Tab-separated table of C-alpha atoms in Angstrom:
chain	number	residue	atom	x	y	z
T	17	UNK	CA	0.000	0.000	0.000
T	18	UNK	CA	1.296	3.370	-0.927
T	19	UNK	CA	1.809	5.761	1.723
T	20	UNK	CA	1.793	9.820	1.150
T	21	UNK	CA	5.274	10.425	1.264
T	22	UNK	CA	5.569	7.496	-2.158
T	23	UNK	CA	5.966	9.343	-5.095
T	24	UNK	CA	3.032	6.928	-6.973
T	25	UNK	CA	0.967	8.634	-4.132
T	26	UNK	CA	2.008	11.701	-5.294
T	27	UNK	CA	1.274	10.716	-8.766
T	28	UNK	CA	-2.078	9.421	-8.496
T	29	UNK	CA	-3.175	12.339	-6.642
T	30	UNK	CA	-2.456	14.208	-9.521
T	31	UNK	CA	-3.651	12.326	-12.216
T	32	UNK	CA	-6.614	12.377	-10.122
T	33	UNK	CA	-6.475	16.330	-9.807
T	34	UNK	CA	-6.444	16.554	-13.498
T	35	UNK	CA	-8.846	14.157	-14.392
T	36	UNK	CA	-11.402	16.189	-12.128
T	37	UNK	CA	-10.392	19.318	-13.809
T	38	UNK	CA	-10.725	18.056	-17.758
T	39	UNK	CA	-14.436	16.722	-16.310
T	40	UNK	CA	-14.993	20.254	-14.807
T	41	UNK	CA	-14.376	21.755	-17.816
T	42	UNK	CA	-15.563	19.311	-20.681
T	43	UNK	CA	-18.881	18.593	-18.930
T	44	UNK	CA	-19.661	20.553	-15.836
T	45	UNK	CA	-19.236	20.520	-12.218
T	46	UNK	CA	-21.722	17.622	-12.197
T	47	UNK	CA	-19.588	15.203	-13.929
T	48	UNK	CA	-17.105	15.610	-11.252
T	49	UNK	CA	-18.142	12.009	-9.783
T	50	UNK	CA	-15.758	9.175	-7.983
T	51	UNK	CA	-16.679	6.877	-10.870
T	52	UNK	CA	-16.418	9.253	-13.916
T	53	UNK	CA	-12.887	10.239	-12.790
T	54	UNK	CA	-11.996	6.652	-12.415
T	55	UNK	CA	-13.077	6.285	-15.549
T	56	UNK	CA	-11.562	9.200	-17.210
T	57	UNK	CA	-8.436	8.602	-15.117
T	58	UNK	CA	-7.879	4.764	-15.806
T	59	UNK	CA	-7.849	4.174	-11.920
T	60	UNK	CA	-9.482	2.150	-9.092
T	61	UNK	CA	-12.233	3.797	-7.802
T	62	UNK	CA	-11.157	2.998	-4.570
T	63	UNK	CA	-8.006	4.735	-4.932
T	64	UNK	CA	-9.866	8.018	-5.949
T	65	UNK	CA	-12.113	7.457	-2.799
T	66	UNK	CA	-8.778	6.858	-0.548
T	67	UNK	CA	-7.410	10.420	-2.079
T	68	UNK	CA	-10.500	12.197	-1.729
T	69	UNK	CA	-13.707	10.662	-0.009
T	70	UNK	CA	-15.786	13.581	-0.513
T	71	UNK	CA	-15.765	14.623	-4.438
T	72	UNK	CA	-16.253	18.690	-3.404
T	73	UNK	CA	-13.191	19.111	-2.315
T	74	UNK	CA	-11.786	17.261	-5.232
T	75	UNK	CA	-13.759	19.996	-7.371
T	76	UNK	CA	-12.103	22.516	-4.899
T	77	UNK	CA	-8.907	21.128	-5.501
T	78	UNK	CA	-8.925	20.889	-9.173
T	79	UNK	CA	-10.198	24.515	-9.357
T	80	UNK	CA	-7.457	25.989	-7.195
T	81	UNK	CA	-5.029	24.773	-10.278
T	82	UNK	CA	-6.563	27.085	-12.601
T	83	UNK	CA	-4.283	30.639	-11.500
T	84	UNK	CA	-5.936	33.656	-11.147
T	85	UNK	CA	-3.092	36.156	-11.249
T	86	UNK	CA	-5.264	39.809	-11.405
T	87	UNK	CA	-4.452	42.977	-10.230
T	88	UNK	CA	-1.059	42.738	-9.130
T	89	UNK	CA	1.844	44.787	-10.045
T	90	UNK	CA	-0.046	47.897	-9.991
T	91	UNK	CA	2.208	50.944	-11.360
T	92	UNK	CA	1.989	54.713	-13.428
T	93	UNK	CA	0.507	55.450	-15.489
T	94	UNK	CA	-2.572	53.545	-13.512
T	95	UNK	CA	-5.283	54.563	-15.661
T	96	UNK	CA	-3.429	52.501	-18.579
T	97	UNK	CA	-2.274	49.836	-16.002
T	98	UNK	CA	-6.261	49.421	-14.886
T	99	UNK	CA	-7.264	49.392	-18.418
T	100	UNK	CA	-5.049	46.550	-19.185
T	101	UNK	CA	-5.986	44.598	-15.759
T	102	UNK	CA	-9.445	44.692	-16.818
T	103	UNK	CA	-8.461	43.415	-20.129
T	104	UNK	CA	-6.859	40.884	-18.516
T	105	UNK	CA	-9.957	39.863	-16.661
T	106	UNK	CA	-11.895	39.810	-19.631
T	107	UNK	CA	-10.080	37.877	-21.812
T	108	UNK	CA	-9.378	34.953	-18.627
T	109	UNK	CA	-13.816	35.018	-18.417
T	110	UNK	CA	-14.136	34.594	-22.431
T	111	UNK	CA	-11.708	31.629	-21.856
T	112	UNK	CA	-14.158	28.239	-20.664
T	113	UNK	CA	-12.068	27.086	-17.778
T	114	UNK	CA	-11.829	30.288	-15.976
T	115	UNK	CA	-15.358	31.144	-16.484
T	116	UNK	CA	-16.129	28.258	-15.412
T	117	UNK	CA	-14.046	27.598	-12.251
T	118	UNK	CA	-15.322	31.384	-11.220
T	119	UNK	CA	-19.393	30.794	-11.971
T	120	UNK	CA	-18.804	27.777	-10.324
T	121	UNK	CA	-17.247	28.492	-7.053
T	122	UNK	CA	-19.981	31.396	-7.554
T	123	UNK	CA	-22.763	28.871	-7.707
T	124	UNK	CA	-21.590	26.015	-5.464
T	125	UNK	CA	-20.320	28.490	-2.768
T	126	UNK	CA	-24.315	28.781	-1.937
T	127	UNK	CA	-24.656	25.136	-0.774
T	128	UNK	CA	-20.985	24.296	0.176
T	129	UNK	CA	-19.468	26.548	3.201
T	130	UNK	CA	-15.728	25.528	2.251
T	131	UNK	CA	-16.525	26.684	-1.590
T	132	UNK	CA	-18.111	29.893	0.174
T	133	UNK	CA	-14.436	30.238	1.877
T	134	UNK	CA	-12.921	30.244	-1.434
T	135	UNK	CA	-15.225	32.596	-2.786
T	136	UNK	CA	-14.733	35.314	-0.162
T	137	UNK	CA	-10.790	34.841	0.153
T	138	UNK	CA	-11.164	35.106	-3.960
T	139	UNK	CA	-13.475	38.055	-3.975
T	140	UNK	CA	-11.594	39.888	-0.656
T	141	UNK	CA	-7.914	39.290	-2.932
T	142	UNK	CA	-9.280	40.729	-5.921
T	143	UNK	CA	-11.094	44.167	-3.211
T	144	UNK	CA	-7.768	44.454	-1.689
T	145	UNK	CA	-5.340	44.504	-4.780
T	146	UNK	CA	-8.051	47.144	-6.446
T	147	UNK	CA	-8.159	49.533	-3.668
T	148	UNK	CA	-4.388	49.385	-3.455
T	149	UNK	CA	-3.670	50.485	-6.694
T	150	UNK	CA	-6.266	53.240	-6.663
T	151	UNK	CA	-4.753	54.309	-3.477
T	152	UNK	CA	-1.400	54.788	-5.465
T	153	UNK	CA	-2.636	56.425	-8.117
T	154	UNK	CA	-4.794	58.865	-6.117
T	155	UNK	CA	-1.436	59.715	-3.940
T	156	UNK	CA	0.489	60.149	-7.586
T	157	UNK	CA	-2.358	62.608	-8.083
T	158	UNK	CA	-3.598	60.393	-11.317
T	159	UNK	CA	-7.089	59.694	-9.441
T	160	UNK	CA	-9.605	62.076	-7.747
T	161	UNK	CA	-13.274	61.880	-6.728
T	162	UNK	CA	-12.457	57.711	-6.311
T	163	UNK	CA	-14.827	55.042	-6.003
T	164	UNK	CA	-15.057	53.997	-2.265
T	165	UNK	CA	-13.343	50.660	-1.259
T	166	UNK	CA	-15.965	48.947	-0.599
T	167	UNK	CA	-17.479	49.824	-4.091
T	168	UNK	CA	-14.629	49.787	-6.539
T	169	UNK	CA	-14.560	46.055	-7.472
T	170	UNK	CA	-18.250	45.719	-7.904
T	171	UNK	CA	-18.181	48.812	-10.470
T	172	UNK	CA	-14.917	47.701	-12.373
T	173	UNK	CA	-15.645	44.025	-12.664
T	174	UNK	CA	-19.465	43.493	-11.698
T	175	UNK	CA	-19.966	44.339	-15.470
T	176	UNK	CA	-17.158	42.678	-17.334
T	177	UNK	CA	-18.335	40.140	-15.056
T	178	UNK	CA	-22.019	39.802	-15.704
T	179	UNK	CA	-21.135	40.204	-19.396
T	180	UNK	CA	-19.078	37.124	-19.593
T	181	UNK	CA	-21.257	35.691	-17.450
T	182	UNK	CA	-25.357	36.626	-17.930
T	183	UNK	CA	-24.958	37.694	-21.706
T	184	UNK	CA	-21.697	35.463	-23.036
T	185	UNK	CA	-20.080	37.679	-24.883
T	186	UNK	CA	-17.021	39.602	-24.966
T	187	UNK	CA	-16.471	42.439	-22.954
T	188	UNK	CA	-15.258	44.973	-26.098
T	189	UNK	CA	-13.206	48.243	-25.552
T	190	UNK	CA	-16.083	50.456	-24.873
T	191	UNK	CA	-17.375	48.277	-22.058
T	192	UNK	CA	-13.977	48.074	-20.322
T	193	UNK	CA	-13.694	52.066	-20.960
T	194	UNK	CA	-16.600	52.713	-19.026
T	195	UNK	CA	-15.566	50.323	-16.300
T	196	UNK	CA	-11.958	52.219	-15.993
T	197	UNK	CA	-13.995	55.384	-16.046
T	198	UNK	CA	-16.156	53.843	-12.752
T	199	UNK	CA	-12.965	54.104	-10.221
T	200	UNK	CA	-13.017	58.099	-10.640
T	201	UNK	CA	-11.928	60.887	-12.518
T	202	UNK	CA	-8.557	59.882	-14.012
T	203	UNK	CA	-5.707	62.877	-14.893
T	204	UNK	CA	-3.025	61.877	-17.551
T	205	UNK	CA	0.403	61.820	-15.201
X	1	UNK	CA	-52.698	4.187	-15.967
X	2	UNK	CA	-53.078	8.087	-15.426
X	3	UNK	CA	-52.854	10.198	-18.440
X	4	UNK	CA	-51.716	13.804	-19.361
X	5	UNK	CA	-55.530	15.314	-19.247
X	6	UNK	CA	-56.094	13.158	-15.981
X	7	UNK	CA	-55.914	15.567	-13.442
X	8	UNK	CA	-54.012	13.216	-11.096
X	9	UNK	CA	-51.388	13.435	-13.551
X	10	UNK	CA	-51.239	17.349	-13.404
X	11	UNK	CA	-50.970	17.113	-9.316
X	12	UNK	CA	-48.129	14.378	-9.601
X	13	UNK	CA	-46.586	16.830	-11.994
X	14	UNK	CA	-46.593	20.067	-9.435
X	15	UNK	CA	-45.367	17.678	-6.438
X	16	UNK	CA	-42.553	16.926	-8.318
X	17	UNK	CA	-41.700	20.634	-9.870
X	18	UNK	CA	-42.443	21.826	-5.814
X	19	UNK	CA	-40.332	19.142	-4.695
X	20	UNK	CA	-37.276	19.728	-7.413
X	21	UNK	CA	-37.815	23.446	-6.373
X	22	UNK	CA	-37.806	22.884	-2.671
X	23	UNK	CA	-34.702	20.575	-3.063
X	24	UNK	CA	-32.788	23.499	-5.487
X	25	UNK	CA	-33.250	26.244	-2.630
X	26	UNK	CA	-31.581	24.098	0.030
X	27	UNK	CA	-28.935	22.168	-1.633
X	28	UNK	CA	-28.584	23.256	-5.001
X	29	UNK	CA	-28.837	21.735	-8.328
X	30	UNK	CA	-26.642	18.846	-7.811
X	31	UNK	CA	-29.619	17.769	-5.479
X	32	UNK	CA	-32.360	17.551	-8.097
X	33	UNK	CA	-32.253	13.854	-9.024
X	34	UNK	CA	-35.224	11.356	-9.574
X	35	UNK	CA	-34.404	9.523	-6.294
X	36	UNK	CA	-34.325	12.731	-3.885
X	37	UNK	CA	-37.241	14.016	-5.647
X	38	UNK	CA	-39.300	11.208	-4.884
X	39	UNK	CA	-38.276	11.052	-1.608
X	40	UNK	CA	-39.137	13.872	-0.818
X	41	UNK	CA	-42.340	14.185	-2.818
X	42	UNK	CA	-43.409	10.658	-1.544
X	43	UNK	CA	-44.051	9.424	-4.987
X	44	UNK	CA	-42.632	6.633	-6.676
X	45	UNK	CA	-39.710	7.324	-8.013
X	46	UNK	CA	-41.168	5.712	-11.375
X	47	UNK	CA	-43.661	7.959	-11.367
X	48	UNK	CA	-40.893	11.010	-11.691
X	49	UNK	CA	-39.085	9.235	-14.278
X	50	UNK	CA	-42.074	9.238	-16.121
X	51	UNK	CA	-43.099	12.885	-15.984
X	52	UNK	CA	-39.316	13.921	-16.545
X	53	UNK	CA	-36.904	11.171	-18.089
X	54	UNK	CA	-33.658	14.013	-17.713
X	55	UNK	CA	-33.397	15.785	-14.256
X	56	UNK	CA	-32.095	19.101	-16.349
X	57	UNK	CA	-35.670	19.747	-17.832
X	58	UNK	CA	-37.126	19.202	-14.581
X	59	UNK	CA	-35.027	21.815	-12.781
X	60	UNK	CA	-35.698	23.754	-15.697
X	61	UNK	CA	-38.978	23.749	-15.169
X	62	UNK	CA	-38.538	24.299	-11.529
X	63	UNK	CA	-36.283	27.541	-12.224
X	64	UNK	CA	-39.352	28.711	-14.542
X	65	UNK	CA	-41.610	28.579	-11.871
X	66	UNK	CA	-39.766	31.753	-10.002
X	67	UNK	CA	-40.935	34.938	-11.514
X	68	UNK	CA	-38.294	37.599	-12.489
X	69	UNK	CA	-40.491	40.567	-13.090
X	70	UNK	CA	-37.805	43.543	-13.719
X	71	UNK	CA	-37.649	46.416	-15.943
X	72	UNK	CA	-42.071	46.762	-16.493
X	73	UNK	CA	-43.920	49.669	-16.374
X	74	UNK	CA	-41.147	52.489	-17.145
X	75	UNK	CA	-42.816	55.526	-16.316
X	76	UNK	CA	-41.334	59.558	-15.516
X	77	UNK	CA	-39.217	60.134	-13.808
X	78	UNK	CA	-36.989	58.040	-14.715
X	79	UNK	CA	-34.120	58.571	-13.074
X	80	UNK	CA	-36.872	57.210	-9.693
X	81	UNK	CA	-37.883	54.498	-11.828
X	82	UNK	CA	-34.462	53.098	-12.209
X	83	UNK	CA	-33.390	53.346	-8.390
X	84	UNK	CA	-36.927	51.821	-7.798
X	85	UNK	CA	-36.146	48.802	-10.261
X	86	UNK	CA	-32.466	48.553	-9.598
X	87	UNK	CA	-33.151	48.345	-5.829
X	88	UNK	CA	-35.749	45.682	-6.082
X	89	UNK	CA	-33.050	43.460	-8.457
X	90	UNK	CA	-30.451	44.127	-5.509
X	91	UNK	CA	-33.231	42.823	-2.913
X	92	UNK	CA	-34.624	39.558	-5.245
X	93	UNK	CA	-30.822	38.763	-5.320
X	94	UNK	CA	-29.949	39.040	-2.072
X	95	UNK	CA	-33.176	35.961	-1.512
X	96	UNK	CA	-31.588	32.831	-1.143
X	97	UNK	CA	-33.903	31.726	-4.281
X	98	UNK	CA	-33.677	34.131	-6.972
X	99	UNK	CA	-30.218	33.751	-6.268
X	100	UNK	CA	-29.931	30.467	-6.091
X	101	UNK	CA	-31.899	30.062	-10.008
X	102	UNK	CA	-29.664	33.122	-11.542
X	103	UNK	CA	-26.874	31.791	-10.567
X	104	UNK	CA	-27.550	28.420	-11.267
X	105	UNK	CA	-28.721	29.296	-14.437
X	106	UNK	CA	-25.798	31.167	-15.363
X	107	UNK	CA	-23.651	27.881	-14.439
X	108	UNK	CA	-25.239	25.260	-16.114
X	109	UNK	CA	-25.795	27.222	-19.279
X	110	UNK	CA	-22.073	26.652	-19.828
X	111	UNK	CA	-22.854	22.552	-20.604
X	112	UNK	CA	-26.366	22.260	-21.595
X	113	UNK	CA	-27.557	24.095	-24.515
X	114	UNK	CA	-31.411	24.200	-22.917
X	115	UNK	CA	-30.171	25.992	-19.875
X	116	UNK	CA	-28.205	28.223	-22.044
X	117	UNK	CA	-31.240	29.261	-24.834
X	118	UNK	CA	-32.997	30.276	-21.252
X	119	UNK	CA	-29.851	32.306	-20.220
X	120	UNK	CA	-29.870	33.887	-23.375
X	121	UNK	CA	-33.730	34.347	-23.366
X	122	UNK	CA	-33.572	36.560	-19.564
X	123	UNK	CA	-30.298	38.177	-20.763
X	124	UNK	CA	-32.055	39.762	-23.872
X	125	UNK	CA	-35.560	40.375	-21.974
X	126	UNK	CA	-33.625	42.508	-19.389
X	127	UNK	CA	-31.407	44.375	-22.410
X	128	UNK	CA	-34.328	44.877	-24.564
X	129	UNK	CA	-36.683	46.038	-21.277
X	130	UNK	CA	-33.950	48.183	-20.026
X	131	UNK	CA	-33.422	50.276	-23.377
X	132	UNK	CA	-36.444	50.341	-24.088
X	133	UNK	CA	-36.873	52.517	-20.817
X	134	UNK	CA	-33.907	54.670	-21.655
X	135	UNK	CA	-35.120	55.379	-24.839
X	136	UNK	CA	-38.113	56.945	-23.463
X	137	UNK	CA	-36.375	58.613	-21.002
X	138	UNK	CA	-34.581	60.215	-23.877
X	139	UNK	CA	-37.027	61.349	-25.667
X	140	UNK	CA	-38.308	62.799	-22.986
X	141	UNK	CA	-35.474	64.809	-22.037
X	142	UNK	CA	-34.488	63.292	-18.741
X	143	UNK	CA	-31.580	61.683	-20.266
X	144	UNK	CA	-28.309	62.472	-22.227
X	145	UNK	CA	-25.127	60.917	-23.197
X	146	UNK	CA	-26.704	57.768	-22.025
X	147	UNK	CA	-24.668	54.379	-22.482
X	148	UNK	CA	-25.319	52.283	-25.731
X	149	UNK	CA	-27.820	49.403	-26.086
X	150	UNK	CA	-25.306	47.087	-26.108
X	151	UNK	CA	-23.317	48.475	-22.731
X	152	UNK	CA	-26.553	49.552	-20.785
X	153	UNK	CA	-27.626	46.224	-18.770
X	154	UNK	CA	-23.923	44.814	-17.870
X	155	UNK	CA	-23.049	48.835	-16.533
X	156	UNK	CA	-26.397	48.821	-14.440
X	157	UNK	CA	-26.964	45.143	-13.428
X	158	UNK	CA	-23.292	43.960	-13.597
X	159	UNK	CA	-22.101	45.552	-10.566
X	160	UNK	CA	-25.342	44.736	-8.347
X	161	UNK	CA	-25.043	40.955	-9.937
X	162	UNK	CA	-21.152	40.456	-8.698
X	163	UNK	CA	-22.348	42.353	-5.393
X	164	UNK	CA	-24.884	39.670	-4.777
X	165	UNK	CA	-23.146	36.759	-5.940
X	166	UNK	CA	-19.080	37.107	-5.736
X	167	UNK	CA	-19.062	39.370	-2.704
X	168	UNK	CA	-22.148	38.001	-1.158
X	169	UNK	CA	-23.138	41.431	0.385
X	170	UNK	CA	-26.378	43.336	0.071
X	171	UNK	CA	-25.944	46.070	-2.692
X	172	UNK	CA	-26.359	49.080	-0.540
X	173	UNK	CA	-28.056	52.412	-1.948
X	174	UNK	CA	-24.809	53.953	-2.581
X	175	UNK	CA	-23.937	51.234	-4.822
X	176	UNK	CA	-27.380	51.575	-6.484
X	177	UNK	CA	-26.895	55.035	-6.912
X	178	UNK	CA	-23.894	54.505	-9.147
X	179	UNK	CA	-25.542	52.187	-11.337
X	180	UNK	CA	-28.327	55.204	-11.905
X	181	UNK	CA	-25.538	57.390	-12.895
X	182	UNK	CA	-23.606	54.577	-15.669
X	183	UNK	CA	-26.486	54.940	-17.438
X	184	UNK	CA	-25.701	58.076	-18.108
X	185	UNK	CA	-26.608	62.219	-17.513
X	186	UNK	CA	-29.633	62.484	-16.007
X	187	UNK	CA	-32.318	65.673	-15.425
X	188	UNK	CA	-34.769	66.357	-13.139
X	189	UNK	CA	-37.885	66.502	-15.695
């Protein structure tokens, strides 16, 4: 019997990590099942059982390998540095495995409290880094008037978001104009 | 045998859309299947197989059966309307069902092309709704530089939408008010 410290331990638990995720993403959350990754793994069912007994934290698992690197590295001029961020953002939702990792941890995180975890460490990264960088570029006296903390990723995202999301289609570059335009009244630097 | 003009038939038929309702609201979609549903209806499980043969038209038709009545009656002002409207999508969202079938709706539309004609189907009722009501408002001089058809309903709803269901916090009327203003100058009439 393989113990967790055996590298075939280590390599079943990731075969079994990406099996989960291709299911994710080919067919849905629901097809994240002990027996369908067995399946799509060419493994024992009992071995995916012995890694994970519960399946949702399988799902968690397989969605914490898809990154979501957004708002760092915040510097002037941050009007053009926002605008690209947002972008960014767009681009990752119009891509199926991000947009749907992100609708859902946004879905499951109603029924699931560890998947509700997730979803407020997520959404509280992506509040943080925001206000940040519009605290930087209101000090470099490129922002006034701001969006308030509590408001600014709701504005900026919220539609990109619901876009990708609610209509499924892309966010173009008037849609992400108006959401740079939401954090406050930008002055070139 | 009952048939579909029997009206036993029709009352098996709500017990199992209530049931595959009541189940959606407290454990999501992953709990609609023909063996909870009976369960919990008390009917033979059978007898739900025979109404609905695929568990993704029957919480389908469970999602159908809660209303989403936004965007009616636009009437001046506007500017009021809109608060009035936006404010009571911020307060359907923040119920634990409305959320629950948006959301889920959103999700599953990503694999099943039923799920997704209905996505597509709200989407363009609250678009078309929406502009409709800023075209009037327009015309009647309440309104200027307002955002384009295409923009309007991911500006005004986006933000509330990733308020209620990324952030999980109640959109509060500061929020709201932003939302007003995306839409774009506004005038006292």
């Amino acid at each position: 019997m393989t113990t967790e410290t055996d590298p075939r331990f280590q390599r079943s638990r990731e075969t079994i990590v990406n099996a989960a995720r291709e299911l994710l993403l080919r067919h849905g959350p629901a097809a994240v099942t002990h027996n369908q990754i067995a399946e799509h793994a060419g493994i024992g069912r009992a071995t995916v059982y012995r890694h994970w007994p519960r399946t949702d934290q399988l799902l968690a698992e397989a969605m914490a390998t898809v990154p979501m690197p957004f708002f760092e590295h915040a510097a002037s001029p941050y009007r053009e540095w926002l605008t690209r961020e947002l972008t960014a953002i767009a681009r990752q939702l119009d891509q199926d495995d991000v947009r749907a990792v992100t609708s859902t941890l946004a879905n499951a995180a109603q029924w699931d409290a560890g998947m509700d975890a997730r979803r407020a460490g997520f959404a509280g990264i992506l509040s943080e880094r925001l206000t940040a960088a519009l605290d930087e570029a209101e000090r470099h006296g490129e922002l006034s008037l701001r969006v308030d903390a509590a408001t600014a990723a709701a504005v900026t995202i919220g539609p990109i978001y619901y876009r990708a999301t609610i209509e499924r289609a892309p966010a173009d570059a008037s849609l992400i104009e108006r959401c740079v335009a939401a954090a406050g009244e930008w002055r070139t630097p």
